[in-house]
PDB file of C-alpha atoms in Angstrom:
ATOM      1  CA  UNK V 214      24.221  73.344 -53.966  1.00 79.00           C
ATOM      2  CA  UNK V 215      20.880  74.731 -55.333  1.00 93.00           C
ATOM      3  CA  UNK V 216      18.352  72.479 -56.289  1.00 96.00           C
ATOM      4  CA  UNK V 217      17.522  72.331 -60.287  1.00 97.00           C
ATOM      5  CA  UNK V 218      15.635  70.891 -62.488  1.00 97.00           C
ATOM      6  CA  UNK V 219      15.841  70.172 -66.477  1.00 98.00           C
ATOM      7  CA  UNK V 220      13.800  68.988 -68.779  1.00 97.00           C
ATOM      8  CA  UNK V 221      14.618  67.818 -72.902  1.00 98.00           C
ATOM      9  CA  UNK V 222      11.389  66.768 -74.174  1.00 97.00           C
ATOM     10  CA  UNK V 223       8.785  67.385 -76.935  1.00 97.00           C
ATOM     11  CA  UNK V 224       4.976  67.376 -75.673  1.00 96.00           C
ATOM     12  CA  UNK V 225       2.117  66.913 -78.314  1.00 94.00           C
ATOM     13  CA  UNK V 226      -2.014  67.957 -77.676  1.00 90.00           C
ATOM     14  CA  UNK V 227      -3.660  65.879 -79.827  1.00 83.00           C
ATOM     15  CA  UNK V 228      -3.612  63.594 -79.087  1.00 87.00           C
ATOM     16  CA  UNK V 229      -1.953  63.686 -76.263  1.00 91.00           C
ATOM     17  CA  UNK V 230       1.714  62.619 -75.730  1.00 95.00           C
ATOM     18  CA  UNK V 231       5.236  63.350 -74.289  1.00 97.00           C
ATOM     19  CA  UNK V 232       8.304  62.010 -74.666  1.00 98.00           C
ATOM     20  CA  UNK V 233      11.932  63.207 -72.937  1.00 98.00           C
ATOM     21  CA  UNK V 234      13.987  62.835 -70.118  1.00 98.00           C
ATOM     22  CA  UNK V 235      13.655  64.668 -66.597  1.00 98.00           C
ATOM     23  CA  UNK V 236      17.097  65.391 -64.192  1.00 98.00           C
ATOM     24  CA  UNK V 237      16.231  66.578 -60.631  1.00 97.00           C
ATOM     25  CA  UNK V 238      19.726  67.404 -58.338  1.00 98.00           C
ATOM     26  CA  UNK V 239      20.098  68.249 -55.320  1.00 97.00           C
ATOM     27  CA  UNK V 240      16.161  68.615 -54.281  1.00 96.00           C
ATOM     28  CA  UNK V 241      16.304  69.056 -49.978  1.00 96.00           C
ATOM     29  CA  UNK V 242      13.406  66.520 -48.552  1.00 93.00           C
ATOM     30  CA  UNK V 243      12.777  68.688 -45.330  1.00 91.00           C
ATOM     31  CA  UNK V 244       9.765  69.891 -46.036  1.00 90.00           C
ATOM     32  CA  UNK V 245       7.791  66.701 -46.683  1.00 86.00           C
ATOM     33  CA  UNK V 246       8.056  66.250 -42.800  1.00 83.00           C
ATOM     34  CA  UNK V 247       4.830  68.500 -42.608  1.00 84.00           C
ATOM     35  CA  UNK V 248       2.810  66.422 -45.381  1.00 84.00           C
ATOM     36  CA  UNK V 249       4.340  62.717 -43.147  1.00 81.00           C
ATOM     37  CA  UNK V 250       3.226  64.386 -39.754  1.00 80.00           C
ATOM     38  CA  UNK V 251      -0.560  63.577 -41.297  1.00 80.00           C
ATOM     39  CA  UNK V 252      -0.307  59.910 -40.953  1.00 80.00           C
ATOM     40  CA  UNK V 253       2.877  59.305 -38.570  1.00 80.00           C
ATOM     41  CA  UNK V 254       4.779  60.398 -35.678  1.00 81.00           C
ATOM     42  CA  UNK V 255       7.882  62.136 -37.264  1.00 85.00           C
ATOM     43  CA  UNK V 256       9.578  65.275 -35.732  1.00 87.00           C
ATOM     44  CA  UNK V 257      11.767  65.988 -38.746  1.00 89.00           C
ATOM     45  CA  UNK V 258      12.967  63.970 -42.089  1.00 91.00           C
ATOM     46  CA  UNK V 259      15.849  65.501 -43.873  1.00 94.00           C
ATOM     47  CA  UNK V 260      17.841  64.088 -47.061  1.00 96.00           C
ATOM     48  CA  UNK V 261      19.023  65.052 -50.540  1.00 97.00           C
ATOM     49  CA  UNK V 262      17.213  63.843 -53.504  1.00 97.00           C
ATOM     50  CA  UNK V 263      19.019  63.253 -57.006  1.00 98.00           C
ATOM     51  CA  UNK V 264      17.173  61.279 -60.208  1.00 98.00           C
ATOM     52  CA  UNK V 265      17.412  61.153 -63.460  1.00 98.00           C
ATOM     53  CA  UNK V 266      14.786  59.358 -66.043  1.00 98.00           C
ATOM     54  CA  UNK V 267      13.457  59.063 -69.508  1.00 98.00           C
ATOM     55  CA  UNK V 268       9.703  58.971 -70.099  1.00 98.00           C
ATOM     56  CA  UNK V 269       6.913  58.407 -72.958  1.00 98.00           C
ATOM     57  CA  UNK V 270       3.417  59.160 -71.732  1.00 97.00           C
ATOM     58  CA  UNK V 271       0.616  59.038 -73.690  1.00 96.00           C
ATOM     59  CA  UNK V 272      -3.499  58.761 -74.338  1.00 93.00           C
ATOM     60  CA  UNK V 273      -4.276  56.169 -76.281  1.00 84.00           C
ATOM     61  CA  UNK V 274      -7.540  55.043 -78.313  1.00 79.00           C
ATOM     62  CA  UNK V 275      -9.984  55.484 -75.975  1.00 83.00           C
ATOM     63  CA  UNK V 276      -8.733  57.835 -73.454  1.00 86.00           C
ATOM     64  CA  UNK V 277      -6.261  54.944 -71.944  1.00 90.00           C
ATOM     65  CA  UNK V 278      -3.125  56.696 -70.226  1.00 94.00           C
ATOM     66  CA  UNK V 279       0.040  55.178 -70.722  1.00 95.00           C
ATOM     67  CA  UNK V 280       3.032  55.727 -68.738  1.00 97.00           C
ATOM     68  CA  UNK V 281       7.042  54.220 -69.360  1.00 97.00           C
ATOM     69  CA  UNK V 282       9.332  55.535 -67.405  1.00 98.00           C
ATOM     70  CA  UNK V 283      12.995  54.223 -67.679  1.00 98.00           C
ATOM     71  CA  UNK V 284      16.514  53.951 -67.338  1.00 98.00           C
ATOM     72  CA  UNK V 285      15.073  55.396 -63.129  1.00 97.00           C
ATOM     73  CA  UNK V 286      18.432  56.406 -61.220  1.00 98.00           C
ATOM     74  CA  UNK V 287      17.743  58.256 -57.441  1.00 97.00           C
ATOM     75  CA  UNK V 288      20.322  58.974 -55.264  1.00 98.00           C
ATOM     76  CA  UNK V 289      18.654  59.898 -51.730  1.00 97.00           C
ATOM     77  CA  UNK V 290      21.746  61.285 -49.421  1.00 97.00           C
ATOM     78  CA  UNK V 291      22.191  62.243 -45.798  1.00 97.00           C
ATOM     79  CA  UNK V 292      18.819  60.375 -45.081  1.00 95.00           C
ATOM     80  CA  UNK V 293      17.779  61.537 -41.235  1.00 95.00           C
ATOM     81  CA  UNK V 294      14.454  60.558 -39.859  1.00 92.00           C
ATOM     82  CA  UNK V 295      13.994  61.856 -35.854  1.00 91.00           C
ATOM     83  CA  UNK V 296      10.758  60.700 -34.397  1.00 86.00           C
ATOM     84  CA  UNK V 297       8.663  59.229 -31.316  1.00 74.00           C
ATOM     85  CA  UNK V 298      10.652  61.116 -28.553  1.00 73.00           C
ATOM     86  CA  UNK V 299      11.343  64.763 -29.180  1.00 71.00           C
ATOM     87  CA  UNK V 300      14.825  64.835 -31.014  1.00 76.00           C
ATOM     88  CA  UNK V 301      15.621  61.162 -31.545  1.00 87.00           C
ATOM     89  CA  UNK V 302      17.278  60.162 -34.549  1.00 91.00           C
ATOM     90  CA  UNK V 303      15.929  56.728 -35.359  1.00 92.00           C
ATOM     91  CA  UNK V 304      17.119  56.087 -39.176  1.00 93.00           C
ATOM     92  CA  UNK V 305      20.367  57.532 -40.839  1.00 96.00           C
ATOM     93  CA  UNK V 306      21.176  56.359 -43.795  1.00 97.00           C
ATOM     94  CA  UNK V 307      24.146  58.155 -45.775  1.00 97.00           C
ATOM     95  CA  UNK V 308      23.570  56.625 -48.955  1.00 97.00           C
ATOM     96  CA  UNK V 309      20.511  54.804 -51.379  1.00 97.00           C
ATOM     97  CA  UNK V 310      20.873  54.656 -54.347  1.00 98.00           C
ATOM     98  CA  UNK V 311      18.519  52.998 -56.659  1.00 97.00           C
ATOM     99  CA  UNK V 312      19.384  51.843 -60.414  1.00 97.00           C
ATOM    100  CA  UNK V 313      18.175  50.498 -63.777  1.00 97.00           C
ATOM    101  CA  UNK V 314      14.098  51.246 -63.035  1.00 97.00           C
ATOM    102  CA  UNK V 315      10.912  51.361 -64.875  1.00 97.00           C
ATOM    103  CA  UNK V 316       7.474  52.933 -63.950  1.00 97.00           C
ATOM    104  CA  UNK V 317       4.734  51.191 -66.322  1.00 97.00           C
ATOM    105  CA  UNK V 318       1.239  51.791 -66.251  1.00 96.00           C
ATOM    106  CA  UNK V 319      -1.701  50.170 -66.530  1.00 94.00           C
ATOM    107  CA  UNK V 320       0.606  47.377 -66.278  1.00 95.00           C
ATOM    108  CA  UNK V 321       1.452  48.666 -62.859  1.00 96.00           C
ATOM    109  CA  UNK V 322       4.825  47.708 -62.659  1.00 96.00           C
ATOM    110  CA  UNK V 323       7.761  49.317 -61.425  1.00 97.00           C
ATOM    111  CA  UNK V 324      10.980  47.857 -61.692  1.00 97.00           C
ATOM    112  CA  UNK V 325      14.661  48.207 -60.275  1.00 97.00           C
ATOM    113  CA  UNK V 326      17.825  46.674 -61.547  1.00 98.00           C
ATOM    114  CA  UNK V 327      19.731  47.319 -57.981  1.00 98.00           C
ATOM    115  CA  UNK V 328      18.814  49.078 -54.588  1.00 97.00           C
ATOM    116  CA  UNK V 329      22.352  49.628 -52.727  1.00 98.00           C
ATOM    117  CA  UNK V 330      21.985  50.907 -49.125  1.00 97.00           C
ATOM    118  CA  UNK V 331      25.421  51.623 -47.325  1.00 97.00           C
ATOM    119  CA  UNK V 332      25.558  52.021 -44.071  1.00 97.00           C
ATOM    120  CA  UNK V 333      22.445  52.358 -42.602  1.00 97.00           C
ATOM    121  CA  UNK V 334      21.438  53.169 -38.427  1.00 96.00           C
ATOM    122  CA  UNK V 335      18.555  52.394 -37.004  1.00 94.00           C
ATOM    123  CA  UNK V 336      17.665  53.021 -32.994  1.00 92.00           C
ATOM    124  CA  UNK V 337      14.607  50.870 -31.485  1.00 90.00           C
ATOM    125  CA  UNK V 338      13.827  50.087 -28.195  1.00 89.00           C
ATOM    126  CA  UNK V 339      10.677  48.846 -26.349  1.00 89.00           C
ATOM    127  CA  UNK V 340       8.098  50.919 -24.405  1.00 85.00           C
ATOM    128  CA  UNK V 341       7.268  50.467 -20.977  1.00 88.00           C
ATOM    129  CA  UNK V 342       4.120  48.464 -21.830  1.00 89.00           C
ATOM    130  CA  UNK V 343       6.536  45.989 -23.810  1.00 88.00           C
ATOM    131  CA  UNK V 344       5.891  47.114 -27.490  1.00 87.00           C
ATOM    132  CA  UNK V 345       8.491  47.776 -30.108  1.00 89.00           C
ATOM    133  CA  UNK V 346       8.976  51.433 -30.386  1.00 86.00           C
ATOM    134  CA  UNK V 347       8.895  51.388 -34.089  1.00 86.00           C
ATOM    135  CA  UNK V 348       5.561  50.283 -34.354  1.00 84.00           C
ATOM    136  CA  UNK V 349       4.004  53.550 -33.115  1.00 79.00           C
ATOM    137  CA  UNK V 350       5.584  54.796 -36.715  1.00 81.00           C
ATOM    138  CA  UNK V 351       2.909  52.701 -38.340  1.00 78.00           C
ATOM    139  CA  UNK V 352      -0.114  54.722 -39.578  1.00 68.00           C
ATOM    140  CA  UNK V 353      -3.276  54.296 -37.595  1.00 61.00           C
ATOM    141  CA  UNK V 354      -5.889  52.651 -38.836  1.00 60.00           C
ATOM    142  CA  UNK V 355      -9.264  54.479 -40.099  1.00 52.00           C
ATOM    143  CA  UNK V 356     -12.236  53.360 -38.502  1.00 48.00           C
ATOM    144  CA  UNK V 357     -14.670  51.986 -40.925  1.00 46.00           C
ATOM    145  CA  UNK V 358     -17.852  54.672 -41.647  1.00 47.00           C
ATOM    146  CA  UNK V 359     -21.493  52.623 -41.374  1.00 52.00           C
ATOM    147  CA  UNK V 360     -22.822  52.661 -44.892  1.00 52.00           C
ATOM    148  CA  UNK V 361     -19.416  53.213 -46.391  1.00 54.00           C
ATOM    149  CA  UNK V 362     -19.495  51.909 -50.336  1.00 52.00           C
ATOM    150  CA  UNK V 363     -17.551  48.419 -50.851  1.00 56.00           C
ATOM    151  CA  UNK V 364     -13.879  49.262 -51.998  1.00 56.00           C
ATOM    152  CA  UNK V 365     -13.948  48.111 -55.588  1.00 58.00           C
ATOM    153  CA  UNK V 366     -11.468  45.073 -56.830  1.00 62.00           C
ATOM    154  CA  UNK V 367      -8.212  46.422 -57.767  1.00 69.00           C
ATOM    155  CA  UNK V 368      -5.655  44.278 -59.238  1.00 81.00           C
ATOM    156  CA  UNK V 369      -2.183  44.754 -57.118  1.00 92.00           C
ATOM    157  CA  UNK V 370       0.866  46.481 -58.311  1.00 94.00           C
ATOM    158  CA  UNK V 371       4.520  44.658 -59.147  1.00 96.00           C
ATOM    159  CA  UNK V 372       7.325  45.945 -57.071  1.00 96.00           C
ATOM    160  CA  UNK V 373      10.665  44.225 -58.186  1.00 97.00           C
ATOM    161  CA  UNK V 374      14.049  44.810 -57.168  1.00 97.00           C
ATOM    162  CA  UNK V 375      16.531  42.498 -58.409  1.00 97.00           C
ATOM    163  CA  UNK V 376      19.786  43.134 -56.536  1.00 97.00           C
ATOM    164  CA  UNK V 377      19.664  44.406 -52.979  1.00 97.00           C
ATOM    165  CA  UNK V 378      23.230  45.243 -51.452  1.00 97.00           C
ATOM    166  CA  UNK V 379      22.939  46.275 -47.779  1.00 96.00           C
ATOM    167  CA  UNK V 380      26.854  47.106 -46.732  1.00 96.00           C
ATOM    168  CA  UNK V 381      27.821  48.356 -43.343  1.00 96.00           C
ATOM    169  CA  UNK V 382      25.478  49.522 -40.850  1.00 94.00           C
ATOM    170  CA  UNK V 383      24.049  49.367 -36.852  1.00 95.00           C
ATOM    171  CA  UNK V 384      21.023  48.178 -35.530  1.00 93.00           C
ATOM    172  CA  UNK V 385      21.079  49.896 -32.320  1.00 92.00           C
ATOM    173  CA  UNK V 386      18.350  48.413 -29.623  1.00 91.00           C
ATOM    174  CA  UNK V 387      17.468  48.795 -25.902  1.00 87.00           C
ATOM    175  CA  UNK V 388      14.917  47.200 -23.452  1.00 82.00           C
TER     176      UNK V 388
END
């Protein structure tokens, strides 16, 4: 199937706000692998990505932003990650499906009602040198630049999920 796109919504300039709901099917995930190759060792991700929300952003007083996003669904499909040795499929997941979310900003929240993940594989094995192979998967760490400004204070985001079903699945590991 192709992927699509719609959109039911009413947008307003001034001042500035949209409300409506957005319904992306069927969107193929292959090419990201070229943006991920920046900051990790991935040969190839592939998966199907479904979602469906409703949204109100808007400026307020001030030039604030506000975002709600709600009633989130995704459905990511057919989730294959191959990585660290030429060809090697290390994650396969057929099915996630994520339900019942919200996006909020400034309050930098987002929200999920239920994250199901059936049947998941994972391979992992340790290097020669002892180390998990996973871990080479982890982005590398920038150096820190002499006279680089402070990072500023930032008050931290809220991730919540409040039913996680895990069903099936192999861990698959070698020494």
């Amino acid at each position: 199937e192709e992927a699509s796109l719609k959109w039911d919504g009413t947008i307003t300039l001034g001042p500035l706000e949209s409300k409506g709901q957005l319904v992306l099917e069927n969107l193929k995930l292959d090419p990201v692998t070229a943006y991920l190759r920046e900051s990790m060792p991935i040969d190839s991700l592939s998966a199907t990505l479904s979602t469906s929300l409703d949204y109100h952003i808007s400026m307020g007083q001030g030039g604030q932003l506000g975002i709600d996003i709600s009633d989130v669904q995704v459905d990511l499909r057919d989730t294959v990650i191959k990585a660290l040795t030429p060809g090697t499929e290390i994650i396969n997941v057929p099915e996630i499906t994520l339900t019942g979310g919200r996006f909020q900003y400034p309050e930098q929240r987002v929200q999920f009602s239920k994250l199901n993940i059936a049947n998941p594989r994972l391979a992992a094995w340790l290097e020669p040198d002892g180390r998990l192979s996973l871990a080479d998967l982890a982005p590398a760490s920038s150096a820190t630049v002499e006279n680089e400004a402070p990072a500023t204070e930032q008050s931290s985001w809220y991730l919540g999920v409040e039913d996680l079903q895990l069903s099936g699945g192999v861990v698959e590991f070698s020494d």
